[in-house]
XYZ file of C-alpha atoms in Angstrom:
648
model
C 5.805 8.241 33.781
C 3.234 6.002 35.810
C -0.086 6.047 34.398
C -1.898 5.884 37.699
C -5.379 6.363 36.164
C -4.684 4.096 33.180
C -3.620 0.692 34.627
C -5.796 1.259 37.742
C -8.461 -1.569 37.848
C -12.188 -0.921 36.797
C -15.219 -2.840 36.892
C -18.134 -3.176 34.593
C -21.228 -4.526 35.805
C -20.085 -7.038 38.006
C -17.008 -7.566 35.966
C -13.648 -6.857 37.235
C -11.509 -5.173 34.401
C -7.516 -4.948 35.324
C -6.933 -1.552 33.872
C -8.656 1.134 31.787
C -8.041 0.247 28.448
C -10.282 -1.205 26.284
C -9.619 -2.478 22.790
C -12.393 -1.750 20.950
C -14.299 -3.968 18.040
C -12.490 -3.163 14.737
C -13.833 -5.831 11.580
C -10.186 -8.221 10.979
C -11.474 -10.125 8.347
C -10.131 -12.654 9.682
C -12.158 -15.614 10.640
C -13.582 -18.270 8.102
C -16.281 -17.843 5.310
C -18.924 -19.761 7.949
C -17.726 -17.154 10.702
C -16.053 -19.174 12.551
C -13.031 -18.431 14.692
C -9.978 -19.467 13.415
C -6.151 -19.869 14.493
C -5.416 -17.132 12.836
C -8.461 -15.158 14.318
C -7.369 -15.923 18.104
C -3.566 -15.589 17.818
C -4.414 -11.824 16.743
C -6.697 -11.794 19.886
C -4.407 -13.322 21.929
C -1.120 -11.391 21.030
C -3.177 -8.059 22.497
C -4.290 -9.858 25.708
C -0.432 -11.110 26.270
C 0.001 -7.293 25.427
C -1.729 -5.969 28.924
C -5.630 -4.733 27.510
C -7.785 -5.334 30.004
C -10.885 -5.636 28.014
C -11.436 -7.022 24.233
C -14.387 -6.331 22.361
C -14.270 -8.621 19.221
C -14.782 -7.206 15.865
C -18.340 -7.519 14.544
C -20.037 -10.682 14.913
C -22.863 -11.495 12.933
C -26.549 -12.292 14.029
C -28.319 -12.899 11.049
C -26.729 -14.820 7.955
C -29.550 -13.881 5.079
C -29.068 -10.076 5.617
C -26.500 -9.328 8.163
C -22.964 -10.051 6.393
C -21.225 -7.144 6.847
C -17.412 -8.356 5.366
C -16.717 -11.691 3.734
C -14.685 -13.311 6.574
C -16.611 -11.907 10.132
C -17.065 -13.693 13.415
C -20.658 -15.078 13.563
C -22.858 -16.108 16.529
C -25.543 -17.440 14.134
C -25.365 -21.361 15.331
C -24.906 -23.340 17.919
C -21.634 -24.613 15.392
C -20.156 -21.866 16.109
C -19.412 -22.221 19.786
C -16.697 -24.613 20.274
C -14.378 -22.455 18.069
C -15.248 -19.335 19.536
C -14.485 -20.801 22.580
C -11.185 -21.382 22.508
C -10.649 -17.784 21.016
C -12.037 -17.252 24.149
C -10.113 -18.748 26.140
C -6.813 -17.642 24.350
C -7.351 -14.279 25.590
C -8.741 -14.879 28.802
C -5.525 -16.858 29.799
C -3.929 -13.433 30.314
C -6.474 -11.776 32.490
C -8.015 -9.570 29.659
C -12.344 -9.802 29.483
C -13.696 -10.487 26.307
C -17.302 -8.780 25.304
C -18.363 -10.182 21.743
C -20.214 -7.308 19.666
C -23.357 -8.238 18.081
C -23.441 -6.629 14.563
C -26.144 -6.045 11.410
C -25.170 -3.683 8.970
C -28.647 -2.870 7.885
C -27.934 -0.857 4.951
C -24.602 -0.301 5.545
C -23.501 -3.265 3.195
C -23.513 -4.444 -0.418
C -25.909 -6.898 -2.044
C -23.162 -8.905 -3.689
C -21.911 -10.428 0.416
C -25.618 -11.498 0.845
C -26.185 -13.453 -2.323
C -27.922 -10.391 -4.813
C -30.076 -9.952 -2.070
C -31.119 -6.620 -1.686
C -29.937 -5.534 1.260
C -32.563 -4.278 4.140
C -32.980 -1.552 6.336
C -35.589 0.385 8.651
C -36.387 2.672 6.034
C -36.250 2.698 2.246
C -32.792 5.350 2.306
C -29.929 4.874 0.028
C -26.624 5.167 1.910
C -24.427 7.743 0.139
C -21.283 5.621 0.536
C -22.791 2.124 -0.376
C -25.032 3.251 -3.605
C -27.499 0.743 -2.897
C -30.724 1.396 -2.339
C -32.360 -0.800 0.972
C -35.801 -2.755 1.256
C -37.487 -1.396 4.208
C -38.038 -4.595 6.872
C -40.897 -5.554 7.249
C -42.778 -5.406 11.155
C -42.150 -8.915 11.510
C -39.049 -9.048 10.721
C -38.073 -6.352 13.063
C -39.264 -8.609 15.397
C -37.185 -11.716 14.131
C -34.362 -9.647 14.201
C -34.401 -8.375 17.677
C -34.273 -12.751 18.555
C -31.469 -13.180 16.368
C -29.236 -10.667 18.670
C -30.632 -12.676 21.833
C -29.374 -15.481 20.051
C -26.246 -14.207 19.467
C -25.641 -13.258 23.104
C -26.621 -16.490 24.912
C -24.221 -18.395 22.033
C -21.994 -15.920 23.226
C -22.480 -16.681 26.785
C -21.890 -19.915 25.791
C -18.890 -20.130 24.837
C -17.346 -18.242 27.416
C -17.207 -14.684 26.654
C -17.361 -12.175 29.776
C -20.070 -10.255 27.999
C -21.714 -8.476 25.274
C -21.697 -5.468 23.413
C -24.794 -4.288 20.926
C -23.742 -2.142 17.922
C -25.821 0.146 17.469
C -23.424 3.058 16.323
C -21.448 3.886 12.952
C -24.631 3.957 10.922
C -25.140 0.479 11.293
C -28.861 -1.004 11.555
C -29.765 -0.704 15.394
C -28.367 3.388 14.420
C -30.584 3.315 11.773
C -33.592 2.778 13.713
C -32.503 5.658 16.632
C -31.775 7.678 14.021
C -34.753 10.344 12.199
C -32.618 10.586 9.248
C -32.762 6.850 8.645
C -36.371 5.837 10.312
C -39.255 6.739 8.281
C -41.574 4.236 9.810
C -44.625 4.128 10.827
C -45.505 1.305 13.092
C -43.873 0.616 16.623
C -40.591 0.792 15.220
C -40.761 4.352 14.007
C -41.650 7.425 14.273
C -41.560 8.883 17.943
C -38.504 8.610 20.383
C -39.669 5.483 21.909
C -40.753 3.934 19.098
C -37.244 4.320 17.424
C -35.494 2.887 20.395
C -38.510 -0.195 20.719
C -35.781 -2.384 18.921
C -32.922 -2.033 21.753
C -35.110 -2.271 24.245
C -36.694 -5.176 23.103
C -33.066 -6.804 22.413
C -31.366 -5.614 25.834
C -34.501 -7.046 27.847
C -34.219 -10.078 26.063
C -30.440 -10.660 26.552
C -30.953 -9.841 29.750
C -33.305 -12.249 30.884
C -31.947 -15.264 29.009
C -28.376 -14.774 29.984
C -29.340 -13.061 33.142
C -28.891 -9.776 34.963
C -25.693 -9.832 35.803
C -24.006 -10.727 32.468
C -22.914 -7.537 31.387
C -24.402 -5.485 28.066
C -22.522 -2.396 26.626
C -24.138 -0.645 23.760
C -22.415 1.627 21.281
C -23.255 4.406 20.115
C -22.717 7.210 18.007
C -23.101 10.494 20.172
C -23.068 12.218 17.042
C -23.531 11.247 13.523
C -22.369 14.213 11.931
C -25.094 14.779 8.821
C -27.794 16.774 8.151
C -30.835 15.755 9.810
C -29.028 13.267 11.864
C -28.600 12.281 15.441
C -26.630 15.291 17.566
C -25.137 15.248 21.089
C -28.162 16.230 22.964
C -30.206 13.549 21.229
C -27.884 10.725 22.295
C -27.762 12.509 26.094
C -31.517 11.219 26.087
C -30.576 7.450 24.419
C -28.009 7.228 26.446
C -30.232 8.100 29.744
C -32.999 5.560 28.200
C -30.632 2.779 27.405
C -29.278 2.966 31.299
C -33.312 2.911 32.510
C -33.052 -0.511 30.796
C -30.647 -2.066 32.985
C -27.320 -2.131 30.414
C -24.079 -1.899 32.217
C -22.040 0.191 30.234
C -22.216 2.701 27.004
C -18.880 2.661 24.729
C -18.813 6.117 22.815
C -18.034 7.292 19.353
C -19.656 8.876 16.519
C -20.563 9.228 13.009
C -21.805 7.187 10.224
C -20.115 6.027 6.664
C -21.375 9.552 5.188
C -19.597 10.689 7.804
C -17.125 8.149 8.027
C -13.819 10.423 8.365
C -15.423 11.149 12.542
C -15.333 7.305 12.433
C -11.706 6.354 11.553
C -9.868 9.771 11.435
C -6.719 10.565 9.463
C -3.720 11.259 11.046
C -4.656 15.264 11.056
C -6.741 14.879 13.166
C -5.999 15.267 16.946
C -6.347 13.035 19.791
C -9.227 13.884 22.213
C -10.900 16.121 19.515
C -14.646 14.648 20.091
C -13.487 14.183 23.606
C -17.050 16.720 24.316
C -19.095 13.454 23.284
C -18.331 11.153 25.851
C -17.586 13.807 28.593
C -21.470 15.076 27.875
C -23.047 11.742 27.744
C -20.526 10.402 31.416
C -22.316 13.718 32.995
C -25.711 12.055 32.376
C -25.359 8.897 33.358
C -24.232 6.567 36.506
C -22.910 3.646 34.545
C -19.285 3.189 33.195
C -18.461 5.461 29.655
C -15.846 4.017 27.396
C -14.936 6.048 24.874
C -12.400 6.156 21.577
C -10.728 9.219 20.662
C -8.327 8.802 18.189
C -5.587 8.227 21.221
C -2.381 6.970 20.146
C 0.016 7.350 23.288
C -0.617 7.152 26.607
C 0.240 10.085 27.553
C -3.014 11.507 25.821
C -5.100 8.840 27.535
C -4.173 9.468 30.899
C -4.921 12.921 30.735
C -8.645 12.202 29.187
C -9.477 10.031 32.532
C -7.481 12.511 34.839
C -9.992 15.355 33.238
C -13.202 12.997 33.889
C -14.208 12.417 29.868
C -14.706 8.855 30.537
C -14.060 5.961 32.676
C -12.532 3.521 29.687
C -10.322 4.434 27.237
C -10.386 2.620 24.037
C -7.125 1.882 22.181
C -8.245 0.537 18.521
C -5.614 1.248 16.131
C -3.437 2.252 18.409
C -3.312 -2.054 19.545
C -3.213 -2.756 15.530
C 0.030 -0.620 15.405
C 1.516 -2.016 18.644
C -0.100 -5.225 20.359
C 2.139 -4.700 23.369
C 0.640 -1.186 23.889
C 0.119 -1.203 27.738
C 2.994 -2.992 28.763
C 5.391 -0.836 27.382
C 3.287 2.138 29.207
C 3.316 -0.108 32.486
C 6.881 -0.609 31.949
C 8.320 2.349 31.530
C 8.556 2.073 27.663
C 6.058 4.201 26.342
C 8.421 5.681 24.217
C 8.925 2.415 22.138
C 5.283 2.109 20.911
C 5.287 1.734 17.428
C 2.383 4.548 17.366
C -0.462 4.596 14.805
C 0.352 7.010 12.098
C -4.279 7.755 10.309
C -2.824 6.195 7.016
C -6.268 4.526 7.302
C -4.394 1.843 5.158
C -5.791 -0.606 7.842
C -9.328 -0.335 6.856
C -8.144 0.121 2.852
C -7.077 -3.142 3.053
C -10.432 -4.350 4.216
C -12.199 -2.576 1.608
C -10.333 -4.230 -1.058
C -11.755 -7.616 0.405
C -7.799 -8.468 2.212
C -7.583 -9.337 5.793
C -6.551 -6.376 7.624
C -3.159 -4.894 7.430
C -1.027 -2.461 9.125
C 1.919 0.087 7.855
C 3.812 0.291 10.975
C 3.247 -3.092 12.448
C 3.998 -5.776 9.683
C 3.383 -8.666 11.844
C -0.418 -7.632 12.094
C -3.048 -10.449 10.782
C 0.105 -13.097 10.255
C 0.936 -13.852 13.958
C 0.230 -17.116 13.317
C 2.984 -17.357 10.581
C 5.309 -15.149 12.727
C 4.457 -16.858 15.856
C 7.887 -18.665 16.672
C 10.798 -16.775 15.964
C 14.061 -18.701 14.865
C 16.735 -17.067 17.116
C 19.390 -18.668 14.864
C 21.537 -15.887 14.549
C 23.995 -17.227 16.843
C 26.095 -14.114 17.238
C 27.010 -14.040 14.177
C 27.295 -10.246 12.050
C 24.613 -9.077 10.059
C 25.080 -5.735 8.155
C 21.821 -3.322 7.474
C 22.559 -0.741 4.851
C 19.984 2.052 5.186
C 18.656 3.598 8.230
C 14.928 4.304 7.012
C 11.950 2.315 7.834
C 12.972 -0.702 6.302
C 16.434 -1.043 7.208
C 15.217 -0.291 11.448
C 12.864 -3.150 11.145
C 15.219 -5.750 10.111
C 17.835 -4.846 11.978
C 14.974 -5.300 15.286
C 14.014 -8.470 14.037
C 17.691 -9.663 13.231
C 18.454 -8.650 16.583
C 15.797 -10.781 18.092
C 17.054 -13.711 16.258
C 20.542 -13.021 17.657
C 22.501 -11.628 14.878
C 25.038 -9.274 15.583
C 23.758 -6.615 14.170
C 25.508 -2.897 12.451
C 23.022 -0.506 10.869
C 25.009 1.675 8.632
C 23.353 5.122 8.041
C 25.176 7.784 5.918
C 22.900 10.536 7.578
C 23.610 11.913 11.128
C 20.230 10.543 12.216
C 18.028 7.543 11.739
C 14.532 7.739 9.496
C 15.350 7.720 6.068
C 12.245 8.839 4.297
C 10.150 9.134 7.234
C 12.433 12.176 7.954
C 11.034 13.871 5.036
C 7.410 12.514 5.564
C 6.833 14.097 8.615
C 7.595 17.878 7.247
C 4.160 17.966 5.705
C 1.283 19.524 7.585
C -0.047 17.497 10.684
C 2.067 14.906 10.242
C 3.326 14.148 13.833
C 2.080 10.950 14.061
C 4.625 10.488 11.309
C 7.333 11.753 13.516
C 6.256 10.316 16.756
C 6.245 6.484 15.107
C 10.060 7.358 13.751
C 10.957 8.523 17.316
C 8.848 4.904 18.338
C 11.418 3.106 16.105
C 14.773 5.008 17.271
C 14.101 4.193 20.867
C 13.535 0.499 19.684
C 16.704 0.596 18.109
C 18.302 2.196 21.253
C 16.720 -0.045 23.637
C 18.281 -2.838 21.560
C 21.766 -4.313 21.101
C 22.096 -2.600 17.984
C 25.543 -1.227 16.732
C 24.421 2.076 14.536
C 26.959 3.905 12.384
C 25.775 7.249 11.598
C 27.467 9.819 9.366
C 29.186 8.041 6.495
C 28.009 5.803 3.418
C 28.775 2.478 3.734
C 31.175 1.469 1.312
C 31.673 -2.411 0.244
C 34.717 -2.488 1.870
C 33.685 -0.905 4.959
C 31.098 -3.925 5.315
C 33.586 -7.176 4.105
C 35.635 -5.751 7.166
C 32.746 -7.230 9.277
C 33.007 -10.920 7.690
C 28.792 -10.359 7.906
C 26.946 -13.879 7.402
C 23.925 -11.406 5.663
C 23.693 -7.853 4.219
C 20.582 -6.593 4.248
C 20.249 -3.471 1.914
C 17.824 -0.784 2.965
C 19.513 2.338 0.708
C 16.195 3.781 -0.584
C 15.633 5.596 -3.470
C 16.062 8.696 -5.172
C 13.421 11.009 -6.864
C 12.769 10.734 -10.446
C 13.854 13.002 -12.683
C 12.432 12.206 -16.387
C 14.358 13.102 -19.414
C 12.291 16.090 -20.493
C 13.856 19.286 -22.244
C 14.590 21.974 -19.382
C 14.306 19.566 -16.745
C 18.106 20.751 -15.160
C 17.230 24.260 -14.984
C 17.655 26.046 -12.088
C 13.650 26.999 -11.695
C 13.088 23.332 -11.126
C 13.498 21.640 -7.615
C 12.307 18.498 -6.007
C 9.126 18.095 -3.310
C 11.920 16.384 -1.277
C 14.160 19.399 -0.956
C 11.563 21.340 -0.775
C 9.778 19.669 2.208
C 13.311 19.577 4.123
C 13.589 23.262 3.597
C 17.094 22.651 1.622
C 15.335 25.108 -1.224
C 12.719 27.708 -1.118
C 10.196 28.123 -4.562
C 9.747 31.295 -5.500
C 6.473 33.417 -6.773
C 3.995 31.072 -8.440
C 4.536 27.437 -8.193
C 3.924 24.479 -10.854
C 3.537 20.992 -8.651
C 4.346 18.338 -11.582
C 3.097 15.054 -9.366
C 0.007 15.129 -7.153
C 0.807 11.945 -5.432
C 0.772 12.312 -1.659
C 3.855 13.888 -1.760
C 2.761 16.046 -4.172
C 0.147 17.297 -2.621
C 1.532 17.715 0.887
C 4.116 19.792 -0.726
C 1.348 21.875 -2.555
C -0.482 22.604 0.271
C 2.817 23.672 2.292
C 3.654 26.162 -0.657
C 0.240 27.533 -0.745
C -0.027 27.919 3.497
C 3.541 29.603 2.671
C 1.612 32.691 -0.053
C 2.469 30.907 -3.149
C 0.034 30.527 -6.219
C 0.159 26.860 -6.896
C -0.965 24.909 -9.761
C -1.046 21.001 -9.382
C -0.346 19.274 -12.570
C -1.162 15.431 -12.847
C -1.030 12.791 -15.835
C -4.007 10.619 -14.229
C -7.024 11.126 -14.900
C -7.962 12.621 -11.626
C -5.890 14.217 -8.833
C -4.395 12.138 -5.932
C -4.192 8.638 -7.335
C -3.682 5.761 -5.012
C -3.991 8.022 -2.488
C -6.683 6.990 0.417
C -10.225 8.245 -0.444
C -10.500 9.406 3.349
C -7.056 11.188 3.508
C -7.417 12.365 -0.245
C -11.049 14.197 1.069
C -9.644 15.766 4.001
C -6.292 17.020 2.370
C -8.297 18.713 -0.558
C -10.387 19.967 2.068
C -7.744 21.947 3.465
C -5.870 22.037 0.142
C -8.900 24.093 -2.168
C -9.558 27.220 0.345
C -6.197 28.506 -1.445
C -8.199 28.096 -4.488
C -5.212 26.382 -6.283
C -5.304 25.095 -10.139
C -5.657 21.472 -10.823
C -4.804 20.210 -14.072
C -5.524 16.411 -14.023
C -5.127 14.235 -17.193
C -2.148 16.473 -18.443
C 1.085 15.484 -19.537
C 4.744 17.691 -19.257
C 5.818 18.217 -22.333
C 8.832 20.570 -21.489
C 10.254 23.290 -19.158
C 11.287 26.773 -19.416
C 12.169 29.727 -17.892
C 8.967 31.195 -17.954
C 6.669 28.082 -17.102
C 5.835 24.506 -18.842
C 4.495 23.219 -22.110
C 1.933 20.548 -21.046
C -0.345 18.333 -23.607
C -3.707 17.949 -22.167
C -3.972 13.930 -23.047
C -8.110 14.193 -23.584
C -7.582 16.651 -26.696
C -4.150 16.203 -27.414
C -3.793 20.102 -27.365
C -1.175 21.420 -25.743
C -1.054 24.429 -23.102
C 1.655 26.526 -21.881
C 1.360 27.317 -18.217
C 3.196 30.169 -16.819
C 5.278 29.526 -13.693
C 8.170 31.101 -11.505
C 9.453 27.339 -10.072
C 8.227 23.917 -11.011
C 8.367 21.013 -8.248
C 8.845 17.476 -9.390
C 7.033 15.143 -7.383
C 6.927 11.914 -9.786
C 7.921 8.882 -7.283
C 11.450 7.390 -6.864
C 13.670 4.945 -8.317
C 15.133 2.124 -6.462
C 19.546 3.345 -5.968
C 20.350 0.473 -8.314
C 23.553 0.835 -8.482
C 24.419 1.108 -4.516
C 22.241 -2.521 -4.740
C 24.721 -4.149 -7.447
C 27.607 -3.448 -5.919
C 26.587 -5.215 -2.514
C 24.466 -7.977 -4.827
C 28.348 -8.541 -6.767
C 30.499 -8.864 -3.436
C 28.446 -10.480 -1.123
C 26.463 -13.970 -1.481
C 23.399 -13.361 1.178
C 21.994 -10.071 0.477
C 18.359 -9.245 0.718
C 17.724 -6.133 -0.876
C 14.573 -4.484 1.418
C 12.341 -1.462 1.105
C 12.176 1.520 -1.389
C 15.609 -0.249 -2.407
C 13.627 -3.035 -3.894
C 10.697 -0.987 -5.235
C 9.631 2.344 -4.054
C 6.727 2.142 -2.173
C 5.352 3.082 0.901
C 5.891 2.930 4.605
C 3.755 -0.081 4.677
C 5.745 -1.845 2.221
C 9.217 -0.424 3.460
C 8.256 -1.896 7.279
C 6.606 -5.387 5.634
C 9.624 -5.902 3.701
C 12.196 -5.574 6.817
C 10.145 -7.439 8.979
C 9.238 -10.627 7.127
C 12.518 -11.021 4.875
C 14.679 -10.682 8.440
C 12.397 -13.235 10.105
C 12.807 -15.392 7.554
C 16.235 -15.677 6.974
C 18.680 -18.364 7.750
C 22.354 -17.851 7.142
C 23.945 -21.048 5.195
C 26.838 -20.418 7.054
């Protein structure tokens, strides 16, 4: 498929853009502690310029160091220090035709004391953010006022160094939002109170940029056409900011919407569907002459196309979506759309930030280490390497092996290629499960790959290939505890259950509430069933995702299900399950037609040993090593097949 609207050129302002896409500012965490740009910094820039975007909006950038830190390890535009190193981050992208806009950032109350020092953080108005806990100092008139020359400051150090423009946050709840927003100004001098009043700040910042870096140095401003809370901004009041804004002379508005009390609009989960706010942007384009770029949780391009071909925008912005797959828009100008490695909503990429880590992706574990994976060793030299397991894990080293010029057989003792993902993708709105495991199979089949589907791979069957490596990728099995009843025929397993291999009858015990736990709970209880979710935690859904654990339960509790947290199975019987709540120590029986176990996996051991005995370089990869996660199945294959070297 061409994507004739897509990778047609644009323009912003003055500013010729080579296609539509735009890869929108997305905090990395990865520049120093003094924000400055580092190696690592531009090499993740630079990968997704080589990759075909033709615009790059960098992830926040700093204006103020006393109050505006919003993560430990951000971009800054503070000093005139920070110039020659943003420069040649700069440059690194520009090299490949992609524009770079830096965004000018202050979290306002959107941040925690303990990255400014104590401090108490600051805002327009004395209102507690929900998410954050903390409750703001409201700024003071002049300091409104020093504020609005910090984020000139930022844009002619910008300027600077070389970037092709500038974009203002002032969306996501952050502190420019706060002051458009009623919920969040309470003023009462020129910065609050009427429309004009509450949008004084941006004015007074976008006539500022404008006359010290000059007219034609283009200005985007975000914004968040809806914030999604009570009392809030809504569509028709950002019709009228976005109308304003354009009466000041900026050259472009880049769309999205909520806040962090709102923060599953921000950064969806993978339930969600692409183009679902789509109405925001398409509202706002019909009101105004200037360029609209505009996210909507897009992961293929398929989806984007048909959002510019329908008029909701004239830029589509790509942000996970180029986290997952840096080479995004030249596969789709190639003809290889179906190879990108597709976002799947784990949200794990913004987890990892909130833990204080650089950022991280499941399906793309090269993502904030392209410096260390920079030069690939092709030192395979034709030589075979074996890959036992077909799942995650076992397709991404077998790419990367083939890359370094192995000769590579992926054994698979299923008919088809997937492994776990196979059985992932059977829970509710989980295509974006399914479309990344198609992403992977066409990898494999667009690469010289021998797979060998339909038997186990025996020992023998691999010392007939004289490999130089076996890699083993053979997963893991569910456990099954030693508890009394636990053979009987009422019992089944989440994973048979998901695959339809067994069907639960009448009401239905979930021992597990794990992810797949509850996925399987919620399929039972679409399916009629009474279900009662039984969990040894504390609380139900642990380590799952805060975000995804919300919007699950969300769907999960209108079937009014039990949920036993903090209980412990005791033993199983026909008729139900003896559990010991572990607060009292009491225990309770619970009456049930089947019980589900959904209590993890264990590593197949014994398939490992018997490679680990016959073979001398084995790397043992995946839910084979530990069970885990997708994000540890597809680290594990990438990084321990880029690093090997056979002795041979």
């Amino acid at each position: 498929m061409y994507y004739e609207h897509l990778l047609s050129p644009g323009s912003i302002g003055g500013l010729y853009l080579k296609n539509r896409v735009v890869m929108p500012a997305m905090g990395v965490n990865l520049a120093n502690t003094n924000g400055e740009a580092t190696e690592v910094i531009s090499r993740y820039y630079e990968e997704r310029a080589k990759g075909g975007v033709g615009l790059i909006i960098t992830e926040i950038a700093r204006i103020d160091e006393e109050y505006g830190v919003g993560t430990p390890n951000q971009l800054s535009v503070t000093e005139g220090r920070h110039i020659p190193h943003l420069e040649r981050m700069i440059s690194s992208i520009q090299k490949y035709g992609t524009k770079v806009f830096i965004q000018l950032h202050h979290p306002g109350r959107e941040t925690k004391s303990a990255l400014i020092g104590g401090k108490q953080i600051v805002a327009p108005s004395e209102v507690m953010c929900k998410v954050t806990g903390e409750m703001p100092r409201a700024l003071t008139t002049e300091e409104c006022e020093s504020l609005v020359k910090k984020f000139i400051k930022g844009a002619v150090i910008a300027k600077t160094a070389g970037a092709d423009g500038v974009e203002i946050h002032a969306a996501h709840g952050y502190l420019l939002n706060q002051f458009l927003s009623p919920y969040t100004n309470h003023r009462t001098d020129k910065y609050g109170g009427s429309f004009h009043n509450r949008i004084r700040i941006l004015s007074e910042i976008i006539t500022g940029i404008k006359y010290m870096c000059g007219t034609h140095f283009p200005v985007s401003v975000r914004l968040s056409a809806d914030e999604f809370v009570e009392g809030g901004l809504r569509l028709p009041d950002s019709v009228k900011i976005a109308r304003t804004l354009e009466s000041y002379g900026i050259d472009a508005l880049n769309i999205s919407s909520g806040i962090y009390e709102s923060a599953i609009t921000i950064i969806e989960p993978g339930s969600y569907a692409q183009g679902w706010k789509k109405h925001l942007a398409s509202e706002i384009r019909k009101n105004v002459k200037i360029p609209v770029i505009a996210v909507n949780n897009i992961k293929d391009p398929e989806t984007a196309e048909a959002l510019l071909e329908e008029g909701v925008c004239d830029f589509i912005g790509i942000a996970r979506g180029h986290l997952a797959d840096p080479y995004f828009v030249h596969k789709a100008s190639t003809g290889r759309s179906n190879e990108i490695r597709k976002c799947i909503g784990c949200l794990n990429c913004f987890a990892e930030l909130n833990q204080g880590r650089h950022i991280k992706c499941t399906v793309n574990g090269a993502l904030g280490r392209e410096v260390e994976f920079s030069s690939l060793e092709k030192n395979g030299g034709g030589k075979v390497a074996a890959v036992i397991g077909g799942g995650p894990a076992g397709m991404q080293a077998s790419l990367v092996l083939d890359k370094k010029g192995y000769q590579v057989v992926l054994f698979e003792e299923k008919d088809h290629l997937g492994g776990t993902l196979n059985v992932a993708y059977q829970a509710p709105l989980k295509d974006k499960v399914k479309a990344m495991n198609d992403g992977l199979i066409s990898e494999i089949e667009a690469s010289s790959v021998e797979v060998r589907l339909g038997k186990k791979a025996s020992v023998e069957d691999v010392k007939a290939l004289n490999p130089s490596c076996v890699f083993v990728a053979v997963g893991a099995s569910p456990s099954i505890p030693p508890i009394p009843g636990i053979d009987k025929d009422n019992v089944q397993k989440a994973e048979d259950v998901l695959l339809g291999k067994v069907k639960p009858v009448g009401r239905v015990l979930i021992i597990g509430s794990g992810l797949t736990g509850l996925e399987t709970a919620e399929v039972l209880a679409e399916k009629g069933h009474p279900v009662t979710v039984v969990e040894m935690q504390k609380e139900i859904g642990p380590g799952i995702n805060r975000t995804i654990l919300i919007d699950l339960m969300m769907r999960f509790k209108k079937f009014n299900p039990a949920l036993l947290p903090n209980h412990k199975l005791l033993s199983i019987s026909d008729q139900g399950v003896m559990l010991m709540n572990q607060r009292t120590s009491q225990g309770i029986f619970v009456e049930a037609d089947t019980i589900v176990l959904a209590l993890g996996v264990s590593p197949r051991r014994d398939q490992v040993a018997a490679f680990r005995q016959s073979f001398n370089n084995v790397r043992v990869i995946g839910d084979a090593n530990r069970g885990g996660r997708i994000q540890e199945a597809i680290k594990d294959g990438y990084q321990e097949a880029f690093a090997f070297t056979s002795m041979e």
